Amino acid sequence: MKLNEAVGLRVKELCDERGITRYKLCADGGMSRQTICSLGERDGVKLQTIWDICETLQITLIEFFDSPLFANVDT
């Protein structure tokens, strides 16, 4: 699995755990809907985007990346 795909799946997983949609994540975090919807589709994800997601979900970067999804990713 590619890194961008793992990030997209992790965001979905975290939203599902909290019972929120990715649209609500965008609205609460002041991010564009396109930014969140395109996670997993683009070849790169900005660290700032992941940071903004973490801030919105009130988790650390360590918590974000603490998932088996990132165990065997390709860049």
mmCIF file of C-alpha atoms in Angstrom:
data_model
loop_
_atom_site.group_PDB
_atom_site.id
_atom_site.type_symbol
_atom_site.label_atom_id
_atom_site.label_comp_id
_atom_site.label_asym_id
_atom_site.label_seq_id
_atom_site.Cartn_x
_atom_site.Cartn_y
_atom_site.Cartn_z
ATOM 1 C CA MET A 1 0.000 0.000 0.000
ATOM 2 C CA LYS A 2 1.209 3.475 -0.790
ATOM 3 C CA LEU A 3 1.687 6.038 1.971
ATOM 4 C CA ASN A 4 -1.001 8.359 0.609
ATOM 5 C CA GLU A 5 -3.505 5.490 0.577
ATOM 6 C CA ALA A 6 -2.655 4.610 4.184
ATOM 7 C CA VAL A 7 -3.157 8.241 5.226
ATOM 8 C CA GLY A 8 -6.550 8.349 3.516
ATOM 9 C CA LEU A 9 -7.642 5.106 5.193
ATOM 10 C CA ARG A 10 -6.385 6.314 8.567
ATOM 11 C CA VAL A 11 -8.398 9.518 8.303
ATOM 12 C CA LYS A 12 -11.504 7.515 7.444
ATOM 13 C CA GLU A 13 -10.814 5.163 10.347
ATOM 14 C CA LEU A 14 -10.386 8.031 12.823
ATOM 15 C CA CYS A 15 -13.542 9.760 11.595
ATOM 16 C CA ASP A 16 -15.510 6.520 11.867
ATOM 17 C CA GLU A 17 -14.241 5.988 15.436
ATOM 18 C CA ARG A 18 -15.496 9.460 16.364
ATOM 19 C CA GLY A 19 -18.743 9.201 14.460
ATOM 20 C CA ILE A 20 -18.006 12.177 12.213
ATOM 21 C CA THR A 21 -17.890 12.545 8.471
ATOM 22 C CA ARG A 22 -14.871 13.720 6.553
ATOM 23 C CA TYR A 23 -16.971 16.746 5.572
ATOM 24 C CA LYS A 24 -17.386 17.648 9.266
ATOM 25 C CA LEU A 25 -13.648 17.172 9.728
ATOM 26 C CA CYS A 26 -13.087 19.692 6.933
ATOM 27 C CA ALA A 27 -15.570 22.165 8.354
ATOM 28 C CA ASP A 28 -14.265 21.893 11.912
ATOM 29 C CA GLY A 29 -10.644 22.123 10.826
ATOM 30 C CA GLY A 30 -11.027 24.875 8.248
ATOM 31 C CA MET A 31 -9.691 22.605 5.511
ATOM 32 C CA SER A 32 -11.009 22.436 2.003
ATOM 33 C CA ARG A 33 -13.272 19.523 1.200
ATOM 34 C CA GLN A 34 -11.087 18.718 -1.785
ATOM 35 C CA THR A 35 -8.042 18.343 0.473
ATOM 36 C CA ILE A 36 -9.682 15.642 2.559
ATOM 37 C CA CYS A 37 -11.547 13.940 -0.273
ATOM 38 C CA SER A 38 -8.394 13.615 -2.352
ATOM 39 C CA LEU A 39 -6.389 11.911 0.408
ATOM 40 C CA GLY A 40 -5.317 8.552 -0.903
ATOM 41 C CA GLU A 41 -5.598 9.648 -4.511
ATOM 42 C CA ARG A 42 -2.676 12.044 -4.799
ATOM 43 C CA ASP A 43 0.958 10.967 -4.843
ATOM 44 C CA GLY A 44 1.817 13.040 -1.808
ATOM 45 C CA VAL A 45 0.298 14.322 1.378
ATOM 46 C CA LYS A 46 1.582 17.453 3.021
ATOM 47 C CA LEU A 47 2.669 17.117 6.613
ATOM 48 C CA GLN A 48 0.748 20.335 7.290
ATOM 49 C CA THR A 49 -2.461 18.602 6.190
ATOM 50 C CA ILE A 50 -1.828 15.702 8.557
ATOM 51 C CA TRP A 51 -0.998 18.191 11.319
ATOM 52 C CA ASP A 52 -4.268 20.067 10.690
ATOM 53 C CA ILE A 53 -6.204 16.795 10.829
ATOM 54 C CA CYS A 54 -4.522 15.873 14.108
ATOM 55 C CA GLU A 55 -5.254 19.291 15.588
ATOM 56 C CA THR A 56 -8.902 19.022 14.584
ATOM 57 C CA LEU A 57 -9.235 15.508 16.008
ATOM 58 C CA GLN A 58 -7.216 16.516 19.081
ATOM 59 C CA ILE A 59 -4.645 13.769 18.661
ATOM 60 C CA THR A 60 -0.882 13.769 18.278
ATOM 61 C CA LEU A 61 1.064 12.823 15.180
ATOM 62 C CA ILE A 62 2.229 9.756 17.090
ATOM 63 C CA GLU A 63 -1.382 8.707 17.642
ATOM 64 C CA PHE A 64 -2.157 9.328 13.977
ATOM 65 C CA PHE A 65 0.654 7.088 12.763
ATOM 66 C CA ASP A 66 0.125 4.442 15.468
ATOM 67 C CA SER A 67 -1.742 2.103 13.161
ATOM 68 C CA PRO A 68 -0.964 -1.151 11.378
ATOM 69 C CA LEU A 69 -1.805 0.690 8.147
ATOM 70 C CA PHE A 70 1.673 2.226 8.221
ATOM 71 C CA ALA A 71 3.607 -0.978 8.922
ATOM 72 C CA ASN A 72 4.489 -1.799 5.320
ATOM 73 C CA VAL A 73 3.877 1.260 3.199
ATOM 74 C CA ASP A 74 5.604 2.147 -0.046
ATOM 75 C CA THR A 75 6.471 5.735 -0.785
#
